Short mmCIF file of C-alpha atoms in Angstrom, two decimals:
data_model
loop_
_atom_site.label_atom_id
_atom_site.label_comp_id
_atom_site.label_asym_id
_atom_site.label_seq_id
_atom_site.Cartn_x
_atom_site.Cartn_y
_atom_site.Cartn_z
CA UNK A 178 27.14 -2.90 -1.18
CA UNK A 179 29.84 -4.00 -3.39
CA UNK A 180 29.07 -7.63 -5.09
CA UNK A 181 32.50 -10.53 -6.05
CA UNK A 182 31.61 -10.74 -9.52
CA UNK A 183 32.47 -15.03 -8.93
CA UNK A 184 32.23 -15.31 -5.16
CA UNK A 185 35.12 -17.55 -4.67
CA UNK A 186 38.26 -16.14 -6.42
CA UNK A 187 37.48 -13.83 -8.81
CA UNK A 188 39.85 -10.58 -8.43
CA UNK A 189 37.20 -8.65 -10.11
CA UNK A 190 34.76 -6.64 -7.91
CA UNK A 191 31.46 -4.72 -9.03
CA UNK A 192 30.91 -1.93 -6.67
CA UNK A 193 27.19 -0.98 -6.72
CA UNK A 194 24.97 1.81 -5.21
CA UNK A 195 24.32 0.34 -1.10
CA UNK A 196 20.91 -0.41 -0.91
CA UNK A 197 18.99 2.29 1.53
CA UNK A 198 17.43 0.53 4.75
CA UNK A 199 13.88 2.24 6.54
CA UNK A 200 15.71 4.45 9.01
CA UNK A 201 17.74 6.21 6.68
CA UNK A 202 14.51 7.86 5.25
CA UNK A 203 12.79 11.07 5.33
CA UNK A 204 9.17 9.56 5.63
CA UNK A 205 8.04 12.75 4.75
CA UNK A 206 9.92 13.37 1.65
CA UNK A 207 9.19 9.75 0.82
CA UNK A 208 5.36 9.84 0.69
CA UNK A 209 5.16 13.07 -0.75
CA UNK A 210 7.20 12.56 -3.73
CA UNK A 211 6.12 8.83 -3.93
CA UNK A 212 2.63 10.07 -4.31
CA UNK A 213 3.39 12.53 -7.18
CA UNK A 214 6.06 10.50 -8.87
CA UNK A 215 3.95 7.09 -9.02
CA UNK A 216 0.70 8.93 -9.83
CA UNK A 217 2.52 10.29 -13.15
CA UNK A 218 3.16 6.80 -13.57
CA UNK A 219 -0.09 5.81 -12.77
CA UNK A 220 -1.47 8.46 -15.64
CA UNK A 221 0.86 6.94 -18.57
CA UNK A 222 -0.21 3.08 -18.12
CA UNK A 223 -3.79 3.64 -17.45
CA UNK A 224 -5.92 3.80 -21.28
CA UNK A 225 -3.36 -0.25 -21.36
CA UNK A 226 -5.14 -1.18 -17.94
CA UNK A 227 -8.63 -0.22 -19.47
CA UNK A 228 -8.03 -2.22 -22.56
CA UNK A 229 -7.08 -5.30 -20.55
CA UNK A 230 -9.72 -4.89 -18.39
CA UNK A 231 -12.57 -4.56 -21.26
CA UNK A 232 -10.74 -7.81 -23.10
CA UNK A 233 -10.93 -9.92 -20.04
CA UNK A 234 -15.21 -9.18 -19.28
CA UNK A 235 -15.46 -9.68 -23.46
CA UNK A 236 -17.22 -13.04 -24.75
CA UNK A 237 -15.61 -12.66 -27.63
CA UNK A 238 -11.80 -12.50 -28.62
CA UNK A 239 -11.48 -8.30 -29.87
CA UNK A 240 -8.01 -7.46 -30.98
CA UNK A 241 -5.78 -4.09 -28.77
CA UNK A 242 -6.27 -2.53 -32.32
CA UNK A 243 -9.95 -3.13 -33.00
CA UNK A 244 -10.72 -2.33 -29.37
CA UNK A 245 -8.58 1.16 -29.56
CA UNK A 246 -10.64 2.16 -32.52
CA UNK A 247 -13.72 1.19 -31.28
CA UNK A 248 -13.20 3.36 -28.09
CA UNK A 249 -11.83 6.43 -29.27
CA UNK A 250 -14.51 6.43 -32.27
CA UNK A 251 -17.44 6.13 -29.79
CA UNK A 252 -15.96 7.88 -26.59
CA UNK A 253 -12.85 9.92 -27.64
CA UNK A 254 -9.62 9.79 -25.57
CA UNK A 255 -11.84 10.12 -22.13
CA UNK A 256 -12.89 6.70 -22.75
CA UNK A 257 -9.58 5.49 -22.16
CA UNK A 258 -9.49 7.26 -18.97
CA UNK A 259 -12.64 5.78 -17.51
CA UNK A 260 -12.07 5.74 -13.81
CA UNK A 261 -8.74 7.77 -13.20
CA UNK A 262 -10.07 10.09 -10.46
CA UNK A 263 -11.21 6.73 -8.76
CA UNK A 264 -7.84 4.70 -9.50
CA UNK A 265 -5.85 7.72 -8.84
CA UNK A 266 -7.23 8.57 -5.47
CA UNK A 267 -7.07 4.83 -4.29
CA UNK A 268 -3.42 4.56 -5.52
CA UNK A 269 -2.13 7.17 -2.84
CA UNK A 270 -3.23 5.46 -0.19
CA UNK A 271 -2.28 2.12 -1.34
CA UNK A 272 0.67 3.02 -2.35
CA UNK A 273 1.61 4.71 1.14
CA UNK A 274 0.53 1.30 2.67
CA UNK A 275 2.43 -0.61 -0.03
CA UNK A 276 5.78 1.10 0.37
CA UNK A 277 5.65 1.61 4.01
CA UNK A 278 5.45 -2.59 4.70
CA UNK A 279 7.71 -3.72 1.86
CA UNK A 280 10.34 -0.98 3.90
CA UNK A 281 9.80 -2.19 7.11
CA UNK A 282 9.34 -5.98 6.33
CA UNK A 283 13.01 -5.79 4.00
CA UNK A 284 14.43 -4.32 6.52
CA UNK A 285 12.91 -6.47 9.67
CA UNK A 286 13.27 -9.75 8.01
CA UNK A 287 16.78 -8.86 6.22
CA UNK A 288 18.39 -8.34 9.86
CA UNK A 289 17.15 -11.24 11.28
CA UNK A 290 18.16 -13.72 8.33
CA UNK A 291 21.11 -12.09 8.46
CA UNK A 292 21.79 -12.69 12.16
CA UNK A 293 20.59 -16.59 11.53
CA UNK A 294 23.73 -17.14 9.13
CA UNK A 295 21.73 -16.95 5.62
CA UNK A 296 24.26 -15.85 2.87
CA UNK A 297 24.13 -12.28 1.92
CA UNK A 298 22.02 -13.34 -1.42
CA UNK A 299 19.86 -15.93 0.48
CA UNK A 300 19.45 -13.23 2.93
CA UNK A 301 18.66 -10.71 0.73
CA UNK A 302 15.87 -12.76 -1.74
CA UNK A 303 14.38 -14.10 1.64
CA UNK A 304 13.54 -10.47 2.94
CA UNK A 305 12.41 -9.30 -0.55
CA UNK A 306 10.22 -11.93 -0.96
CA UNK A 307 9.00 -11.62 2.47
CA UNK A 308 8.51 -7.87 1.37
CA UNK A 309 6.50 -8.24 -1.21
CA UNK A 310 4.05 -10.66 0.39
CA UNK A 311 3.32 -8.42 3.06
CA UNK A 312 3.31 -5.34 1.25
CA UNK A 313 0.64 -6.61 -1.22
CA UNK A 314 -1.44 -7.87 1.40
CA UNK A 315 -1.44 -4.41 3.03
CA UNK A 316 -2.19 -2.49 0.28
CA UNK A 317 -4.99 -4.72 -1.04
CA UNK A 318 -6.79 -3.38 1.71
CA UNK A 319 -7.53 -0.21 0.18
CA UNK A 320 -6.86 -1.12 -3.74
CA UNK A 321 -9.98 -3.96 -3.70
CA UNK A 322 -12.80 -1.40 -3.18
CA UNK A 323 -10.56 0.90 -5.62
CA UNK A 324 -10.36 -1.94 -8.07
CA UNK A 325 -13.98 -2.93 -8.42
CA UNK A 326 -15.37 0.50 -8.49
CA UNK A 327 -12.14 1.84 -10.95
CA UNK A 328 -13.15 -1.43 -13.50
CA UNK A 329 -17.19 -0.83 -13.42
CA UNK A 330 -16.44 2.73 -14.39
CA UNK A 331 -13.98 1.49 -17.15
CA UNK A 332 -15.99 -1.27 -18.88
CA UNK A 333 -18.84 0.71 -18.73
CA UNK A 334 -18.60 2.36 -22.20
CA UNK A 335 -18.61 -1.27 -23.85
CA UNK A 336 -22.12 -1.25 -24.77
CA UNK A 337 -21.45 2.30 -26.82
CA UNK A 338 -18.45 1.27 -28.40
CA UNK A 339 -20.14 -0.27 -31.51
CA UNK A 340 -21.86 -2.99 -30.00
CA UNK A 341 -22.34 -4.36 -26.20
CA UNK A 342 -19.41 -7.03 -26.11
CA UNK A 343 -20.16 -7.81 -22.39
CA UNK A 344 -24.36 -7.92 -21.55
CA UNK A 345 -23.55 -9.82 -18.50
CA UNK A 346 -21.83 -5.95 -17.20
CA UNK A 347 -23.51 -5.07 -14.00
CA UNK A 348 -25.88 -3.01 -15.32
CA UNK A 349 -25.63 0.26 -13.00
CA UNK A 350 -25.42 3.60 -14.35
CA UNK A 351 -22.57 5.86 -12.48
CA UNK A 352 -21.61 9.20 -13.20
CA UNK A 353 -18.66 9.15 -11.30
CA UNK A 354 -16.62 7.17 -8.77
CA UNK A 355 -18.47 8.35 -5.53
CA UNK A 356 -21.90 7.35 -7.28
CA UNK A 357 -20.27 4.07 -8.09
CA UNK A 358 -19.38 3.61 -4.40
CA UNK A 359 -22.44 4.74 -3.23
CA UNK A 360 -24.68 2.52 -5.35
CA UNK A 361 -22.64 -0.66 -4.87
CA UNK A 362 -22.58 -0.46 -1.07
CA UNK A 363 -26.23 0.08 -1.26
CA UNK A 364 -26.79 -2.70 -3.30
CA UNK A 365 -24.25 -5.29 -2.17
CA UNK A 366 -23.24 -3.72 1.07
CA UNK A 367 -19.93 -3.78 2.21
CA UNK A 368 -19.25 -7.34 0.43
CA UNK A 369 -19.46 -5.58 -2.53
CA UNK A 370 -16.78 -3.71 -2.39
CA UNK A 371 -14.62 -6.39 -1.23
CA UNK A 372 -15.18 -8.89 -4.34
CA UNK A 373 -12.59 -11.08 -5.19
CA UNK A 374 -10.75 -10.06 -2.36
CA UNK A 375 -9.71 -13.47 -1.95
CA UNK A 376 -8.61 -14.27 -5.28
CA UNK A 377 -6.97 -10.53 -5.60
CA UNK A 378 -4.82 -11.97 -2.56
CA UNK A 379 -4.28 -15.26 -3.74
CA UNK A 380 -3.06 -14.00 -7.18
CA UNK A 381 -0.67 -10.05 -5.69
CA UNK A 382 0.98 -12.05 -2.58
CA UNK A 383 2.70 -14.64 -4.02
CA UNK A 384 3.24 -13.00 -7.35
CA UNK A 385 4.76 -10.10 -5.64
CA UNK A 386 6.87 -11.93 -3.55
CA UNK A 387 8.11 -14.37 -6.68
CA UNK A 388 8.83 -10.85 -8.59
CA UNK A 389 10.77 -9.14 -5.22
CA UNK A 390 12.59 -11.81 -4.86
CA UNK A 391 13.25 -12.72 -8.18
CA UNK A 392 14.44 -9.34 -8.96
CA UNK A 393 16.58 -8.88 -6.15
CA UNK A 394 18.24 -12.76 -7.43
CA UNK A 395 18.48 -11.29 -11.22
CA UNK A 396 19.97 -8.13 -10.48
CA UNK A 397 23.11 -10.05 -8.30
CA UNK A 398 23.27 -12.52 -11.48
CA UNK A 399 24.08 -9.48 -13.75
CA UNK A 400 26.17 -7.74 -11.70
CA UNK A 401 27.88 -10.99 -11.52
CA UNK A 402 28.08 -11.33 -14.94
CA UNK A 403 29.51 -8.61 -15.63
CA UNK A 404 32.11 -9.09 -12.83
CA UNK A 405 32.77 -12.19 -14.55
CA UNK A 406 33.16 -10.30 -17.74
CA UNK A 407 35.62 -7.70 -16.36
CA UNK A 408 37.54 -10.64 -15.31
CA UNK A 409 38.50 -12.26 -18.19
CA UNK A 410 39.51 -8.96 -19.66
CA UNK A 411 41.48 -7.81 -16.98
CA UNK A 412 43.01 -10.41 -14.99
CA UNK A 413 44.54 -8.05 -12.78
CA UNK A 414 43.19 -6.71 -10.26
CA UNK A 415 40.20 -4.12 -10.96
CA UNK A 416 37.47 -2.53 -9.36
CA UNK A 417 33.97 -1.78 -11.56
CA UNK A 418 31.69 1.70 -10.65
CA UNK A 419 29.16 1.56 -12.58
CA UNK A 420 27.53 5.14 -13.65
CA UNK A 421 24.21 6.43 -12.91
CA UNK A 422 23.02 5.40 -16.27
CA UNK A 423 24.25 1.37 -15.94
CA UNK A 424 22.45 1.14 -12.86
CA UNK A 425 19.00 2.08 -13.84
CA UNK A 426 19.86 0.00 -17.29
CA UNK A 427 20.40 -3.15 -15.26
CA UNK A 428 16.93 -1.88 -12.59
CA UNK A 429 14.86 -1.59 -15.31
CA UNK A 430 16.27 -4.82 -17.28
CA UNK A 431 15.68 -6.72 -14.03
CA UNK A 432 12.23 -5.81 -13.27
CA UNK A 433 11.05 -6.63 -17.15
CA UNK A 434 12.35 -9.52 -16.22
CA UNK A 435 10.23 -10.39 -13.39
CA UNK A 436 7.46 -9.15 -14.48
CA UNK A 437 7.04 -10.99 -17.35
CA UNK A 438 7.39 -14.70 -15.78
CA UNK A 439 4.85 -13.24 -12.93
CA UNK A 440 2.37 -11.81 -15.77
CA UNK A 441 2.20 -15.49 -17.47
CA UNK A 442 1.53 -17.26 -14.10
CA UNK A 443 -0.66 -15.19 -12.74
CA UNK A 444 -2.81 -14.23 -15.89
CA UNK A 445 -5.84 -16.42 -15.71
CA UNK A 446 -6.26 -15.77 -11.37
CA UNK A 447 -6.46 -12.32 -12.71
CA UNK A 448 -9.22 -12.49 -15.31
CA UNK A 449 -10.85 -14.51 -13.18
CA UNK A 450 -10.96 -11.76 -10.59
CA UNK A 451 -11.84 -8.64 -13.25
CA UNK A 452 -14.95 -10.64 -14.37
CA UNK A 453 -15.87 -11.46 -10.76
CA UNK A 454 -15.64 -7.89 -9.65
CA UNK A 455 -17.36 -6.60 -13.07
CA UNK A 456 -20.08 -8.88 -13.98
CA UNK A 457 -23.20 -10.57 -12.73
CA UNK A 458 -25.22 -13.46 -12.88
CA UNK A 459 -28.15 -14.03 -15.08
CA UNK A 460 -30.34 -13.01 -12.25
CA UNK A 461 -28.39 -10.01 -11.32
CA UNK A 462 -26.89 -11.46 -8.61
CA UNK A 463 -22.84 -11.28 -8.11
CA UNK A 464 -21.14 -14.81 -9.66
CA UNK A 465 -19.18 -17.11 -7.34
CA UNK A 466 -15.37 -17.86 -8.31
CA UNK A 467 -17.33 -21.40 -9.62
CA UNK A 468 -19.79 -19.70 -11.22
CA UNK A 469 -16.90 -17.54 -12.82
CA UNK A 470 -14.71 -20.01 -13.92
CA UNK A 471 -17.52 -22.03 -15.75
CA UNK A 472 -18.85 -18.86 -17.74
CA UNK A 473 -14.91 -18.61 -18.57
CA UNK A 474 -14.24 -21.61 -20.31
CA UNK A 475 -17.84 -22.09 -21.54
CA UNK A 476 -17.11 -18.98 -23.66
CA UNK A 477 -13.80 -20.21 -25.48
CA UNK A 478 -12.23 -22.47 -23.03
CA UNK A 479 -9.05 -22.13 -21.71
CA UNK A 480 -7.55 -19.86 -23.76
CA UNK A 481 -10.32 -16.93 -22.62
CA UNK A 482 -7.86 -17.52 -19.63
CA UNK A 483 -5.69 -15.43 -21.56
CA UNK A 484 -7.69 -12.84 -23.26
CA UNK A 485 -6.13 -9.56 -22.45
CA UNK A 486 -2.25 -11.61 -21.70
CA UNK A 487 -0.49 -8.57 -24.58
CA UNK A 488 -1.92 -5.46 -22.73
CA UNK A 489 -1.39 -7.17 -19.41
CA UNK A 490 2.14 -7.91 -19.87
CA UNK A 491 2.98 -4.68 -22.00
CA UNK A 492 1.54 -2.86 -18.34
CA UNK A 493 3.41 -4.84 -16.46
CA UNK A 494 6.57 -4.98 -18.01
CA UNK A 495 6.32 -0.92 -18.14
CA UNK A 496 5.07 -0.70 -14.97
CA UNK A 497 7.67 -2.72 -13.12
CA UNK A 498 10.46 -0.77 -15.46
CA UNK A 499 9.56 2.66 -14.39
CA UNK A 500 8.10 1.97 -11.09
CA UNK A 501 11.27 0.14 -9.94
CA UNK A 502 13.67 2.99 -11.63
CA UNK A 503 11.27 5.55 -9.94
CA UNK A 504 11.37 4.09 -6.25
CA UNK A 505 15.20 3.07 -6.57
CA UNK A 506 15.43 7.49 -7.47
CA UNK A 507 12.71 7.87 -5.12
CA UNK A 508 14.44 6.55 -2.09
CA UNK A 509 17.89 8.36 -2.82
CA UNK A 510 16.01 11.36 -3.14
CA UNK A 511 14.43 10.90 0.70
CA UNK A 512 17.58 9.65 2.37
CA UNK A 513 18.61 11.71 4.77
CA UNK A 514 20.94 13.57 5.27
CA UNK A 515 24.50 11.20 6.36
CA UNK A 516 25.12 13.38 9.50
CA UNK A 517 21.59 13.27 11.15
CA UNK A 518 22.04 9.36 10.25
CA UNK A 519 22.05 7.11 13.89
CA UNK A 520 25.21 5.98 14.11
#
């Protein structure tokens, strides 16, 4: 795909790596290495998702720093590993599901918009968008059940780190994430599993489709730019290839980007949603997204909307970074080979 650096007479042209459509992959080689690659990634960011997660069911504000010390004081580094196996063995799956319908959806949607007369960037933020909807709903599926049994297991070292900073935490013991399962599916049934379902899809469909699409728009603005750039300072005619190194500088830029506008927006539908999956009523009983949202603001008001808002965006600006760099290597790793390509 090579991008006009000013689409109406700039001499100037930025030729960048042609994006890589569904057919042109070796499914096989994709899931495989997109399970090992994104569970390494997975492994790095995980102790930032357990601090979020323990800020967000807190009544009280607790700094990164006092919460750090506090956990690896009482519970050593495994406390900041509280529900791996769990997360890890969910991610897999959800990421297979995830990766599979953004791919298909892009390239679906992209052909048709195409085909309707959009422009190629209209075209293009329209299918990522319509990507990243899809995908999220898919792989919310499987990550719900992972998510509320992953969180109880992670917040439930508060009450030994120093002093209980959430006594509204369910207050189930589980050894491990098949006990976990076990006893909230007896307890709740299958609801159980499935809390804040809802609000997980209200908060990952449109957020991921604002970030695709948003991504895809930022990347062709600094391409641009810099075809822009390389026009002024050559006003002949030149052609741009940027190296390996410039492209994954401009991916990763991109996707911090993104991520941090979505992290803002979407930060208080996602506390909301930890404390809904994580703690219970005064009677025991699961809260309602009412009930919720009341304890919320009846503990410091709006800004407990917030709480956890520095580990949250540190995760997801990382996150996004190296999961975008990883599935852009990813996919040229699985494409296959050009002469077994349909032509």
């Amino acid at each position: 795909m090579s991008l006009g650096a000013a689409e109406d007479d700039s001499a100037s042209e930025i030729h960048i790596p042609s994006d890589i459509d569904w057919h042109m992959l070796d499914k096989s080689r994709f899931f495989f290495l997109g399970a090992a690659l994104f569970s390494g990634v997975s492994a790095a960011l995980y102790p930032i998702v357990v601090l979020k997660t323990r800020q967000q069911v807190s009544p009280i504000p607790i700094s990164c720093l006092k919460m750090s010390f506090g956990i690896m004081r009482y519970e050593g580094l495994r406390g900041f590993y509280r529900g791996f196996g769990t997360s890890l063995m969910g991610t897999i799956p959800a990421r297979a599901l995830y990766m599979a319908a953004l791919e298909v959806t892009k390239s679906n949607v992209g052909t048709v918009t195409v085909r309707l007369g959009f422009s190629d960037t209209s075209a293009t933020a329209i299918a990522n968008a319509a990507a990243g909807l899809s995908s999220a709903m898919a792989a919310q599926l499987v990550w719900t059940p992972i998510d509320v049994v992953s969180q109880r297991l992670m917040v439930q070292g508060c009450e030994n780190s120093g002093k209980n900073i959430a006594p509204h935490i369910n207050s189930s013991r589980y050894s491990n994430g098949i006990d976990a399962f076990r006893k909230i599916l007896i307890a709740d049934g299958p609801r159980g599993l499935y809390r804040g379902f809802g609000i997980s899809i209200l908060m990952y469909a449109p957020s991921n489709a604002v970030w695709w699409a948003s991504y895809s728009v930022t990347q062709r603005f600094i391409w641009g730019g810099f075809g822009c750039y390389m026009g002024k300072k050559d006003k002949n005619e030149c052609s741009f290839r940027p190296d390996s190194k410039a492209t994954v500088a401009v991916q990763g830029l991109c996707a911090a980007m993104a991520s941090g506008i979505s992290a803002v927006i979407t930060m208080p539908l996602d506390t909301i949603k930890t404390r809904l999956q994580v703690l219970d009523g005064e009677e025991k009983r699961p809260l309602t997204i009412v009930q919720t949202v009341r304890s919320l603001v009846k503990d410091a008001g709006f800004r407990a909307c917030y709480r956890g808002l520095g580990p949250r965006w540190a995760s997801m600006s990382m996150s996004a970074t190296t999961m975008i760099t990883t599935y852009e290597f990813l996919k040229r790793m699985s494409t296959k080979r050009q002469d077994s390509l349909p032509a």
